[in-house]
C-alpha cells in the first residue's frame, strides 16, 4: 500500500520470541489438514498433473515488462502477507535514515528548500498562496484516507471546510485564513489520531511557531498517524490472513509461477541435489533370484523432502540462491543459522574444556554457566565476514584459563600448568578446521537432532530430547528447534503440492513405477503412511 517514507520493520523482542514460536508452531500444526497431506501423497505417484505444479516443457517464453512488473508485485504482496502471518510483532514505522548519511543530508536539504520557498511566497506582498493551497489539498486527501466508509458526516465537513475552489477564490482576493484552516486541521487530527498521539496534537495546539513551521509539524504528525493507521489495519487483517494463509500463499505463488515459468528452478535444483546425494549414499540391494548385480534402493519421497529441509538449515547463501519457496523466510533462516553456528562453537569449546581438565571442574553448574556465557559473548558476530575466528578463540582461551585458575584456586586445587594451558588453547583454536573431530561430532549430532524433529509428526514432544554431548546448549537448541520446525511445517503445508510434483517428476518420470520393485515399495509406503 502506498506510504510516504515507510518501510517494514520487525520489532520482536527476546521476551516475546518464545511465545511467538509456540503460537506459530501451533498455528502451523492446525493448518496441516488431512486433505492437504492426502493431496501431496497422491501427487507423488500420480501421472496426471495437479493444479499446483511446475509448467510442462515448452519453448522459452519472452516476458513483457508488464508481466515482469506484475510478478514482482505478486511476490511483494506474498512476502508482505507472509510476514504479517508469521510475525505477530511485525509493523510499519516511518523511515529513520542514519545520522550524517548522504540520503539524510539530501532529504533535509530538499525539504528545507521546499519550506523556504513556501515561507517566501507567504511573506510576499501580496502573498502567493499557490504552494500553500497544494499543501492544504494534500492534507485534505490524507485526512479523508483516515475515515471509515460510513463516516459521511466527517467526510462532508472536511470537504466543506477544505473546499479548494473556495480557497482559491479567497486567495485571489487575499482573504485566505491560513491560521484558521491550520487550527481546524489540528482539531480534526485530534479526533482521528490514536491515543498515543494525543501529546503530539497538544504540542501542535499550543505551538506559537510561524505558519510554515506549523505546517511542517502537521505533516510530521500526519506521517505518524499514517503509520498508526497501517499498523491498525495490519492487526485487524492478521486473523483473517492466518485463517486463509495456506490457500492465499499457495494461490499467489501459483499465479507467479504461471507468469514466470522459471520460478521453481532453484527449488527443483535444491530437491534434485538432495535426491542425488541420497542415491549416492544408499547401498545396492541384492537380487532375490541371485541373478544380476545389486540395485540401489530408491529413497522415499518424504525422505527426500525431509533431507532437503535439513539442507536449508546449513544453506550456503554465498554459493547458491535460496529456493524460491523459502525466499519469504530468508531473514529468519539466516538468524537461526547464525545462532546455531555460535551455539555449536560454544558447545565444542565446553566439550574440549571438560575433556581436558576433567575431575576438578566436574559437577560445577555455576562454573559451566559462566564459561558458556563468556564464550558466547566473545563469539558474538562470528557470522560476519570480517570476524576473525582464530583471534576470537585465542581470546576465549585466555579468558577461560583465567576463569578456571580462579575456580581451582578457590577450591584449593593446583592451577593449570603453562603446558596444559597451551594444550587447551591449541585444541580450542583447532575447531576452526572442518575435519576437527570435536566439531564433526557436534555438527553430526545437531543434524541428527533437527532431522528427528523434521521427521516426527509431533516434534514439540522431542524438543527437549537432545543427543548426548549437547546438554550444555539444550535450552538454545530447543528454542531454535521450535522456530525452525515451525517454519518447515508451514512451508510444507503451503508448498507441499509443488514439492510433490517436482519429486514425482524427478523420481518416477524416467520409467514406469511398476517396473522397479524397490520403487514400487517406496510408492506403497507413501500412499499408506
Short mmCIF file of C-alpha atoms in Angstrom, two decimals:
data_model
loop_
_atom_site.label_atom_id
_atom_site.label_comp_id
_atom_site.label_asym_id
_atom_site.label_seq_id
_atom_site.Cartn_x
_atom_site.Cartn_y
_atom_site.Cartn_z
CA UNK A 1 0.00 0.00 0.00
CA UNK A 2 1.36 3.49 -0.80
CA UNK A 3 3.10 5.08 2.14
CA UNK A 4 5.48 8.02 2.35
CA UNK A 5 8.89 7.24 3.78
CA UNK A 6 7.83 3.99 5.42
CA UNK A 7 9.40 0.56 5.44
CA UNK A 8 8.61 -2.78 7.09
CA UNK A 9 10.41 -3.50 10.34
CA UNK A 10 10.32 -6.39 12.74
CA UNK A 11 10.18 -5.44 16.39
CA UNK A 12 10.12 -8.80 18.10
CA UNK A 13 11.82 -8.69 21.46
CA UNK A 14 13.65 -11.50 23.17
CA UNK A 15 10.92 -11.89 25.75
CA UNK A 16 8.25 -12.31 23.10
CA UNK A 17 10.08 -14.77 20.91
CA UNK A 18 9.24 -17.83 22.94
CA UNK A 19 5.52 -17.17 22.79
CA UNK A 20 5.82 -16.31 19.09
CA UNK A 21 7.45 -19.65 18.38
CA UNK A 22 4.83 -21.57 20.32
CA UNK A 23 1.86 -19.81 18.77
CA UNK A 24 3.35 -20.00 15.29
CA UNK A 25 4.05 -23.71 15.66
CA UNK A 26 0.53 -24.39 16.91
CA UNK A 27 -0.90 -22.41 14.03
CA UNK A 28 1.15 -24.36 11.51
CA UNK A 29 0.09 -27.67 13.03
CA UNK A 30 -3.56 -26.68 12.87
CA UNK A 31 -3.24 -25.64 9.25
CA UNK A 32 -1.87 -29.00 8.11
CA UNK A 33 -5.14 -30.60 7.14
CA UNK A 34 -5.63 -34.22 6.15
CA UNK A 35 -6.75 -33.22 2.69
CA UNK A 36 -3.52 -31.33 2.07
CA UNK A 37 -1.43 -34.33 3.09
CA UNK A 38 -3.53 -36.70 1.01
CA UNK A 39 -3.16 -34.39 -1.97
CA UNK A 40 0.61 -34.38 -1.57
CA UNK A 41 0.82 -38.15 -1.20
CA UNK A 42 -1.37 -38.83 -4.22
CA UNK A 43 0.59 -36.46 -6.43
CA UNK A 44 3.86 -38.25 -5.67
CA UNK A 45 2.67 -41.30 -7.64
CA UNK A 46 0.01 -39.84 -9.88
CA UNK A 47 0.77 -39.44 -13.57
CA UNK A 48 -1.79 -36.70 -14.06
CA UNK A 49 -0.82 -33.10 -13.42
CA UNK A 50 -2.12 -31.42 -10.30
CA UNK A 51 -3.41 -27.91 -10.19
CA UNK A 52 -0.28 -26.69 -8.43
CA UNK A 53 2.64 -27.90 -10.45
CA UNK A 54 5.64 -26.85 -12.45
CA UNK A 55 4.97 -25.85 -16.05
CA UNK A 56 5.28 -28.52 -18.71
CA UNK A 57 8.18 -28.36 -21.15
CA UNK A 58 7.64 -25.65 -23.74
CA UNK A 59 9.66 -23.20 -25.83
CA UNK A 60 11.12 -20.29 -23.84
CA UNK A 61 8.59 -17.52 -23.37
CA UNK A 62 9.58 -13.88 -23.70
CA UNK A 63 8.09 -11.92 -20.84
CA UNK A 64 6.87 -8.39 -21.36
CA UNK A 65 7.77 -5.61 -18.94
CA UNK A 66 4.18 -5.55 -17.67
CA UNK A 67 4.32 -9.27 -16.87
CA UNK A 68 7.62 -8.86 -15.04
CA UNK A 69 6.25 -5.95 -13.01
CA UNK A 70 3.06 -7.86 -12.21
CA UNK A 71 5.07 -10.85 -10.99
CA UNK A 72 7.19 -8.52 -8.88
CA UNK A 73 4.04 -7.05 -7.32
CA UNK A 74 2.69 -10.55 -6.63
CA UNK A 75 5.97 -11.52 -4.95
CA UNK A 76 5.94 -8.32 -2.90
CA UNK A 77 2.35 -8.98 -1.77
CA UNK A 78 3.22 -12.59 -0.95
CA UNK A 79 6.23 -11.52 1.14
CA UNK A 80 4.22 -8.85 2.91
CA UNK A 81 1.33 -11.20 3.74
CA UNK A 82 3.72 -13.94 4.88
CA UNK A 83 5.48 -11.53 7.24
CA UNK A 84 2.16 -10.48 8.78
CA UNK A 85 1.17 -14.12 9.26
CA UNK A 86 4.35 -15.49 10.84
CA UNK A 87 5.50 -12.43 12.80
CA UNK A 88 2.86 -11.11 15.16
CA UNK A 89 5.14 -8.16 16.11
CA UNK A 90 5.53 -7.01 12.52
CA UNK A 91 4.57 -3.39 11.99
CA UNK A 92 5.46 -0.35 9.91
CA UNK A 93 7.04 2.83 11.12
CA UNK A 94 8.35 5.97 9.41
CA UNK A 95 11.79 5.57 7.95
CA UNK A 96 14.69 6.82 10.01
CA UNK A 97 17.84 7.40 7.98
CA UNK A 98 21.26 7.03 9.63
CA UNK A 99 22.72 10.22 11.07
CA UNK A 100 25.10 12.04 8.69
CA UNK A 101 24.21 9.69 5.82
CA UNK A 102 24.15 11.13 2.30
CA UNK A 103 20.44 10.34 1.85
CA UNK A 104 19.58 12.08 5.10
CA UNK A 105 21.55 15.20 4.13
CA UNK A 106 19.96 15.31 0.66
CA UNK A 107 16.45 14.83 2.04
CA UNK A 108 16.90 17.51 4.68
CA UNK A 109 18.23 19.99 2.12
CA UNK A 110 15.37 19.30 -0.30
CA UNK A 111 12.80 19.69 2.48
CA UNK A 112 14.45 22.89 3.71
CA UNK A 113 14.37 24.36 0.20
CA UNK A 114 10.66 23.47 -0.11
CA UNK A 115 9.70 25.11 3.20
CA UNK A 116 11.88 28.17 2.47
CA UNK A 117 10.03 28.68 -0.82
CA UNK A 118 6.68 28.38 0.98
CA UNK A 119 7.74 30.95 3.59
CA UNK A 120 8.98 33.27 0.88
CA UNK A 121 5.69 33.06 -1.01
CA UNK A 122 3.59 33.73 2.09
CA UNK A 123 5.76 36.72 3.01
CA UNK A 124 5.35 38.34 -0.41
CA UNK A 125 3.18 41.42 -0.70
CA UNK A 126 0.59 40.38 -1.69
CA UNK A 127 1.11 36.78 -0.51
CA UNK A 128 1.34 33.96 -3.06
CA UNK A 129 -0.85 31.02 -1.96
CA UNK A 130 -0.21 28.51 -4.76
CA UNK A 131 2.15 26.30 -2.75
CA UNK A 132 0.06 26.59 0.41
CA UNK A 133 -3.09 25.53 -1.46
CA UNK A 134 -1.34 22.44 -2.79
CA UNK A 135 -0.33 21.57 0.79
CA UNK A 136 -3.90 22.03 2.02
CA UNK A 137 -5.17 19.78 -0.78
CA UNK A 138 -2.67 17.07 0.17
CA UNK A 139 -3.64 17.35 3.84
CA UNK A 140 -7.31 17.03 2.90
CA UNK A 141 -6.65 13.80 0.97
CA UNK A 142 -4.69 12.36 3.90
CA UNK A 143 -7.47 13.19 6.37
CA UNK A 144 -10.08 11.64 4.07
CA UNK A 145 -7.97 8.47 3.80
CA UNK A 146 -8.24 8.02 7.58
CA UNK A 147 -12.06 7.84 7.50
CA UNK A 148 -14.11 4.68 7.58
CA UNK A 149 -16.51 4.17 4.65
CA UNK A 150 -19.51 5.10 6.80
CA UNK A 151 -18.11 8.37 8.23
CA UNK A 152 -20.18 10.54 5.88
CA UNK A 153 -20.70 13.46 8.27
CA UNK A 154 -16.98 13.93 8.93
CA UNK A 155 -16.21 13.50 5.23
CA UNK A 156 -18.74 16.18 4.29
CA UNK A 157 -17.38 18.58 6.92
CA UNK A 158 -13.78 18.16 5.72
CA UNK A 159 -14.83 18.73 2.11
CA UNK A 160 -16.74 21.88 3.07
CA UNK A 161 -14.01 23.45 5.21
CA UNK A 162 -11.17 22.47 2.88
CA UNK A 163 -13.05 23.36 -0.30
CA UNK A 164 -10.21 24.02 -2.72
CA UNK A 165 -12.30 26.02 -5.19
CA UNK A 166 -13.45 28.34 -2.43
CA UNK A 167 -9.93 28.66 -1.01
CA UNK A 168 -8.57 29.56 -4.46
CA UNK A 169 -11.22 32.28 -4.80
CA UNK A 170 -10.25 33.61 -1.38
CA UNK A 171 -6.59 33.53 -2.42
CA UNK A 172 -7.34 35.62 -5.49
CA UNK A 173 -8.83 38.25 -3.14
CA UNK A 174 -6.10 37.86 -0.47
CA UNK A 175 -8.71 36.65 2.04
CA UNK A 176 -7.40 33.19 2.97
CA UNK A 177 -7.40 32.48 6.71
CA UNK A 178 -4.39 30.12 6.75
CA UNK A 179 -4.17 30.18 10.55
CA UNK A 180 -7.84 29.28 10.89
CA UNK A 181 -7.52 26.42 8.40
CA UNK A 182 -4.45 25.09 10.25
CA UNK A 183 -6.38 25.22 13.53
CA UNK A 184 -9.24 23.21 12.00
CA UNK A 185 -6.82 20.65 10.59
CA UNK A 186 -5.19 20.17 14.02
CA UNK A 187 -8.59 19.77 15.69
CA UNK A 188 -9.64 17.18 13.09
CA UNK A 189 -6.36 15.32 13.54
CA UNK A 190 -7.04 15.19 17.29
CA UNK A 191 -10.38 13.46 16.63
CA UNK A 192 -8.79 10.86 14.34
CA UNK A 193 -5.46 10.07 15.96
CA UNK A 194 -4.64 7.16 18.26
CA UNK A 195 -4.35 7.98 21.98
CA UNK A 196 -0.58 7.62 21.74
CA UNK A 197 -0.52 10.77 19.55
CA UNK A 198 -2.51 13.00 21.93
CA UNK A 199 0.67 14.59 23.23
CA UNK A 200 1.77 15.46 19.69
CA UNK A 201 -1.61 17.07 18.97
CA UNK A 202 -1.37 19.07 22.21
CA UNK A 203 2.01 20.42 21.15
CA UNK A 204 0.54 21.48 17.81
CA UNK A 205 -2.35 23.28 19.53
CA UNK A 206 -0.02 25.09 21.92
CA UNK A 207 2.55 25.95 19.25
CA UNK A 208 3.44 29.60 18.80
CA UNK A 209 5.63 28.98 15.75
CA UNK A 210 5.01 30.68 12.43
CA UNK A 211 2.62 29.10 9.96
CA UNK A 212 5.36 27.40 7.92
CA UNK A 213 6.83 25.63 10.94
CA UNK A 214 3.31 24.63 11.99
CA UNK A 215 2.63 23.05 8.58
CA UNK A 216 5.91 21.19 8.76
CA UNK A 217 4.94 19.76 12.17
CA UNK A 218 1.45 18.91 10.89
CA UNK A 219 2.95 16.78 8.14
CA UNK A 220 5.31 15.10 10.61
CA UNK A 221 2.40 14.10 12.85
CA UNK A 222 0.33 13.04 9.82
CA UNK A 223 3.16 10.64 8.86
CA UNK A 224 2.98 9.14 12.35
CA UNK A 225 -0.79 8.83 12.07
CA UNK A 226 -0.48 7.09 8.68
CA UNK A 227 1.86 4.54 10.24
CA UNK A 228 -0.61 4.06 13.11
CA UNK A 229 -3.46 3.52 10.67
CA UNK A 230 -1.50 0.98 8.64
CA UNK A 231 -0.48 -0.91 11.78
CA UNK A 232 -4.08 -0.90 12.99
CA UNK A 233 -5.13 -2.35 9.64
CA UNK A 234 -2.40 -5.00 9.86
CA UNK A 235 -3.57 -6.04 13.34
CA UNK A 236 -7.15 -6.39 12.08
CA UNK A 237 -6.04 -8.20 8.93
CA UNK A 238 -3.76 -10.70 10.67
CA UNK A 239 -6.51 -13.09 11.98
CA UNK A 240 -8.14 -13.16 8.54
CA UNK A 241 -4.83 -13.86 6.81
CA UNK A 242 -3.99 -16.57 9.33
CA UNK A 243 -7.25 -18.37 8.60
CA UNK A 244 -6.72 -18.13 4.84
CA UNK A 245 -2.91 -18.13 4.80
CA UNK A 246 -2.24 -21.51 3.21
CA UNK A 247 -4.74 -21.05 0.38
CA UNK A 248 -3.69 -17.42 -0.17
CA UNK A 249 0.07 -18.04 -0.33
CA UNK A 250 -0.33 -21.16 -2.46
CA UNK A 251 -2.63 -19.37 -4.93
CA UNK A 252 -0.38 -16.30 -5.05
CA UNK A 253 2.69 -18.43 -5.73
CA UNK A 254 0.79 -20.35 -8.42
CA UNK A 255 -0.04 -17.01 -10.02
CA UNK A 256 3.66 -16.08 -10.02
CA UNK A 257 4.53 -19.49 -11.48
CA UNK A 258 2.06 -19.08 -14.33
CA UNK A 259 3.53 -15.69 -15.25
CA UNK A 260 7.16 -16.74 -14.68
CA UNK A 261 7.68 -20.38 -15.75
CA UNK A 262 11.21 -20.50 -14.25
CA UNK A 263 10.01 -19.53 -10.79
CA UNK A 264 10.77 -23.02 -9.43
CA UNK A 265 14.20 -23.55 -11.00
CA UNK A 266 16.17 -23.11 -7.77
CA UNK A 267 13.66 -25.21 -5.84
CA UNK A 268 13.98 -28.01 -8.38
CA UNK A 269 17.78 -27.85 -8.24
CA UNK A 270 17.66 -27.98 -4.41
CA UNK A 271 15.47 -31.10 -4.35
CA UNK A 272 17.39 -32.72 -7.21
CA UNK A 273 20.76 -32.29 -5.47
CA UNK A 274 19.29 -33.82 -2.30
CA UNK A 275 17.93 -36.81 -4.24
CA UNK A 276 21.30 -37.34 -5.94
CA UNK A 277 23.07 -37.17 -2.59
CA UNK A 278 20.74 -39.76 -1.07
CA UNK A 279 21.09 -42.05 -4.09
CA UNK A 280 24.89 -41.89 -3.92
CA UNK A 281 24.79 -42.75 -0.21
CA UNK A 282 22.48 -45.78 -0.49
CA UNK A 283 23.87 -49.31 -0.54
CA UNK A 284 22.94 -51.50 -3.54
CA UNK A 285 20.39 -54.21 -2.72
CA UNK A 286 20.87 -57.83 -3.80
CA UNK A 287 18.60 -59.53 -6.33
CA UNK A 288 16.36 -62.10 -4.71
CA UNK A 289 16.82 -64.53 -7.61
CA UNK A 290 20.60 -64.32 -7.39
CA UNK A 291 20.94 -63.05 -10.96
CA UNK A 292 22.50 -59.78 -12.00
CA UNK A 293 24.10 -57.06 -9.96
CA UNK A 294 22.52 -55.36 -6.98
CA UNK A 295 20.33 -52.33 -7.45
CA UNK A 296 20.35 -49.21 -5.30
CA UNK A 297 17.28 -48.72 -3.16
CA UNK A 298 15.35 -45.61 -4.11
CA UNK A 299 14.75 -43.22 -1.20
CA UNK A 300 11.14 -42.44 -0.42
CA UNK A 301 9.64 -39.07 -1.41
CA UNK A 302 9.24 -37.95 2.20
CA UNK A 303 12.81 -39.00 2.94
CA UNK A 304 13.98 -36.78 0.08
CA UNK A 305 11.90 -33.84 1.24
CA UNK A 306 12.98 -34.14 4.87
CA UNK A 307 16.64 -34.30 3.86
CA UNK A 308 16.11 -31.24 1.67
CA UNK A 309 14.63 -29.34 4.62
CA UNK A 310 17.68 -30.25 6.70
CA UNK A 311 19.93 -28.80 4.00
CA UNK A 312 18.13 -25.46 4.38
CA UNK A 313 19.45 -25.28 7.94
CA UNK A 314 23.06 -25.23 6.71
CA UNK A 315 22.46 -23.43 3.42
CA UNK A 316 25.46 -21.65 1.87
CA UNK A 317 23.95 -18.35 0.81
CA UNK A 318 27.17 -17.21 -0.89
CA UNK A 319 27.28 -20.17 -3.29
CA UNK A 320 23.64 -20.87 -4.11
CA UNK A 321 20.47 -18.79 -4.18
CA UNK A 322 17.82 -19.89 -1.72
CA UNK A 323 14.94 -21.95 -3.21
CA UNK A 324 12.09 -19.73 -4.33
CA UNK A 325 9.68 -21.36 -1.89
CA UNK A 326 11.86 -20.20 1.03
CA UNK A 327 12.54 -16.63 -0.08
CA UNK A 328 9.97 -15.09 2.26
CA UNK A 329 11.70 -16.71 5.25
CA UNK A 330 15.30 -15.93 4.33
CA UNK A 331 15.87 -13.45 7.17
CA UNK A 332 14.50 -15.87 9.77
CA UNK A 333 16.53 -18.77 8.35
CA UNK A 334 19.73 -16.75 8.42
CA UNK A 335 19.14 -15.77 12.04
CA UNK A 336 18.57 -19.40 13.04
CA UNK A 337 21.72 -20.45 11.17
CA UNK A 338 23.83 -17.75 12.85
CA UNK A 339 22.53 -18.64 16.30
CA UNK A 340 23.11 -22.33 15.64
CA UNK A 341 26.68 -21.80 14.46
CA UNK A 342 27.53 -19.87 17.62
CA UNK A 343 25.85 -22.45 19.87
CA UNK A 344 27.77 -25.24 18.16
CA UNK A 345 31.06 -23.40 18.69
CA UNK A 346 30.22 -22.79 22.36
CA UNK A 347 29.38 -26.47 22.84
CA UNK A 348 32.62 -27.53 21.15
CA UNK A 349 34.65 -25.27 23.45
CA UNK A 350 32.91 -26.63 26.55
CA UNK A 351 33.46 -30.25 25.47
CA UNK A 352 37.18 -29.55 24.99
CA UNK A 353 37.43 -27.88 28.40
CA UNK A 354 35.80 -30.72 30.31
CA UNK A 355 37.63 -33.47 28.42
CA UNK A 356 40.97 -31.73 29.01
CA UNK A 357 40.62 -30.63 32.65
CA UNK A 358 38.41 -33.48 33.89
CA UNK A 359 37.52 -34.14 37.51
CA UNK A 360 38.41 -30.87 39.27
CA UNK A 361 35.67 -28.94 37.42
CA UNK A 362 33.01 -31.65 37.04
CA UNK A 363 29.55 -31.01 38.51
CA UNK A 364 30.01 -27.23 38.94
CA UNK A 365 26.93 -25.83 37.17
CA UNK A 366 27.74 -22.23 38.08
CA UNK A 367 31.22 -22.53 36.54
CA UNK A 368 29.76 -24.16 33.42
CA UNK A 369 27.23 -21.34 33.06
CA UNK A 370 29.95 -18.70 33.40
CA UNK A 371 32.17 -20.38 30.81
CA UNK A 372 29.23 -20.78 28.45
CA UNK A 373 28.13 -17.16 28.83
CA UNK A 374 31.68 -15.86 28.45
CA UNK A 375 32.35 -17.90 25.31
CA UNK A 376 29.02 -16.93 23.77
CA UNK A 377 29.67 -13.23 24.29
CA UNK A 378 33.17 -13.39 22.81
CA UNK A 379 31.90 -15.27 19.75
CA UNK A 380 29.00 -12.90 19.12
CA UNK A 381 29.01 -11.81 15.48
CA UNK A 382 31.00 -14.80 14.24
CA UNK A 383 28.82 -14.97 11.12
CA UNK A 384 30.18 -11.62 9.96
CA UNK A 385 32.63 -11.87 7.03
CA UNK A 386 35.04 -9.57 8.88
CA UNK A 387 35.02 -11.66 12.06
CA UNK A 388 38.42 -13.20 12.80
CA UNK A 389 37.56 -16.56 14.33
CA UNK A 390 41.07 -17.65 15.29
CA UNK A 391 41.79 -14.41 17.12
CA UNK A 392 38.45 -14.64 18.90
CA UNK A 393 39.15 -18.21 20.00
CA UNK A 394 42.56 -17.16 21.34
CA UNK A 395 40.79 -14.53 23.42
CA UNK A 396 38.24 -17.12 24.53
CA UNK A 397 41.07 -19.46 25.58
CA UNK A 398 42.80 -16.76 27.61
CA UNK A 399 39.59 -15.82 29.44
CA UNK A 400 38.74 -19.47 30.08
CA UNK A 401 42.18 -20.20 31.55
CA UNK A 402 41.83 -17.22 33.90
CA UNK A 403 38.36 -18.33 34.99
CA UNK A 404 39.48 -21.92 35.50
CA UNK A 405 42.52 -20.90 37.55
CA UNK A 406 40.32 -18.69 39.71
CA UNK A 407 37.85 -21.52 40.33
CA UNK A 408 40.60 -24.07 41.03
CA UNK A 409 42.31 -21.75 43.49
CA UNK A 410 39.08 -21.10 45.39
CA UNK A 411 38.67 -24.86 45.90
CA UNK A 412 42.33 -25.49 46.78
CA UNK A 413 43.23 -27.23 43.53
CA UNK A 414 46.52 -26.52 41.74
CA UNK A 415 46.21 -24.05 38.87
CA UNK A 416 46.70 -25.05 35.26
CA UNK A 417 50.29 -25.50 34.20
CA UNK A 418 51.58 -23.45 31.23
CA UNK A 419 51.80 -26.63 29.17
CA UNK A 420 48.20 -27.57 29.93
CA UNK A 421 47.04 -24.02 29.13
CA UNK A 422 48.87 -24.20 25.80
CA UNK A 423 47.27 -27.56 25.05
CA UNK A 424 43.82 -26.24 25.93
CA UNK A 425 44.33 -23.16 23.78
CA UNK A 426 45.54 -25.24 20.83
CA UNK A 427 42.57 -27.59 21.00
CA UNK A 428 40.07 -24.72 21.25
CA UNK A 429 41.62 -22.89 18.29
CA UNK A 430 41.60 -26.10 16.23
CA UNK A 431 37.80 -26.11 15.95
CA UNK A 432 38.19 -23.72 13.00
CA UNK A 433 39.30 -26.78 10.99
CA UNK A 434 36.39 -28.51 9.28
CA UNK A 435 37.75 -32.00 9.95
CA UNK A 436 38.24 -31.37 13.67
CA UNK A 437 36.78 -34.45 15.43
CA UNK A 438 35.01 -32.44 18.17
CA UNK A 439 33.49 -30.12 15.59
CA UNK A 440 32.42 -33.04 13.40
CA UNK A 441 30.85 -34.81 16.39
CA UNK A 442 28.85 -31.76 17.47
CA UNK A 443 27.69 -30.92 13.94
CA UNK A 444 26.60 -34.52 13.27
CA UNK A 445 24.59 -34.68 16.49
CA UNK A 446 22.98 -31.30 15.85
CA UNK A 447 21.96 -32.56 12.39
CA UNK A 448 20.56 -35.71 14.00
CA UNK A 449 18.54 -33.59 16.45
CA UNK A 450 16.98 -31.45 13.72
CA UNK A 451 16.32 -34.43 11.45
CA UNK A 452 14.47 -36.11 14.32
CA UNK A 453 12.27 -33.02 14.70
CA UNK A 454 11.59 -32.81 10.96
CA UNK A 455 10.60 -36.46 10.67
CA UNK A 456 8.50 -36.67 13.83
CA UNK A 457 4.75 -35.98 13.41
CA UNK A 458 4.71 -34.37 16.89
CA UNK A 459 8.06 -32.56 17.12
CA UNK A 460 7.07 -30.45 20.13
CA UNK A 461 7.43 -33.54 22.33
CA UNK A 462 11.02 -34.07 21.13
CA UNK A 463 12.36 -30.53 21.59
CA UNK A 464 13.93 -31.28 24.97
CA UNK A 465 15.39 -34.63 23.90
CA UNK A 466 18.84 -33.55 22.72
CA UNK A 467 21.54 -36.10 21.80
CA UNK A 468 24.37 -36.87 24.21
CA UNK A 469 27.07 -34.23 24.25
CA UNK A 470 24.70 -31.32 23.54
CA UNK A 471 23.29 -30.88 27.06
CA UNK A 472 25.17 -27.59 27.54
CA UNK A 473 23.17 -25.91 24.75
CA UNK A 474 19.88 -27.74 25.35
CA UNK A 475 17.76 -24.58 26.00
CA UNK A 476 19.14 -22.85 22.91
CA UNK A 477 18.65 -25.95 20.75
CA UNK A 478 15.06 -26.36 21.91
CA UNK A 479 14.33 -22.71 21.13
CA UNK A 480 15.91 -22.84 17.66
CA UNK A 481 14.33 -26.23 17.00
CA UNK A 482 10.86 -24.85 17.72
CA UNK A 483 11.44 -21.88 15.41
CA UNK A 484 12.85 -23.98 12.60
CA UNK A 485 10.27 -26.75 12.74
CA UNK A 486 7.51 -24.14 12.75
CA UNK A 487 8.89 -22.68 9.51
CA UNK A 488 9.31 -26.15 7.99
CA UNK A 489 5.77 -27.29 8.83
CA UNK A 490 4.22 -24.13 7.46
CA UNK A 491 6.38 -24.24 4.33
CA UNK A 492 5.49 -27.91 3.81
CA UNK A 493 1.79 -27.16 4.15
CA UNK A 494 1.83 -24.26 1.69
CA UNK A 495 4.20 -25.63 -0.95
CA UNK A 496 3.60 -29.38 -0.50
CA UNK A 497 1.81 -29.79 -3.86
CA UNK A 498 4.69 -28.07 -5.67
CA UNK A 499 7.26 -30.28 -3.93
CA UNK A 500 5.17 -33.38 -4.68
CA UNK A 501 5.10 -32.60 -8.38
CA UNK A 502 8.85 -31.92 -8.54
CA UNK A 503 9.75 -35.13 -6.67
CA UNK A 504 7.30 -37.19 -8.72
CA UNK A 505 8.91 -35.97 -11.94
CA UNK A 506 12.45 -36.49 -10.66
CA UNK A 507 11.79 -39.98 -9.28
CA UNK A 508 9.10 -41.53 -11.46
CA UNK A 509 9.00 -39.86 -14.86
CA UNK A 510 12.01 -41.61 -16.39
CA UNK A 511 10.46 -45.08 -16.17
CA UNK A 512 7.09 -46.59 -15.15
CA UNK A 513 6.97 -47.13 -11.37
CA UNK A 514 5.77 -50.74 -11.70
CA UNK A 515 8.94 -51.89 -13.47
CA UNK A 516 11.09 -51.24 -10.41
CA UNK A 517 10.35 -53.37 -7.33
CA UNK A 518 12.22 -51.04 -5.00
CA UNK A 519 10.36 -48.07 -6.41
CA UNK A 520 7.01 -49.84 -6.10
CA UNK A 521 7.71 -50.47 -2.43
CA UNK A 522 8.50 -46.79 -1.99
CA UNK A 523 5.25 -45.73 -3.58
CA UNK A 524 3.23 -48.10 -1.42
CA UNK A 525 4.85 -46.71 1.72
CA UNK A 526 3.92 -43.17 0.71
CA UNK A 527 0.28 -43.84 -0.03
CA UNK A 528 -0.28 -45.94 3.06
CA UNK A 529 1.64 -43.81 5.56
#
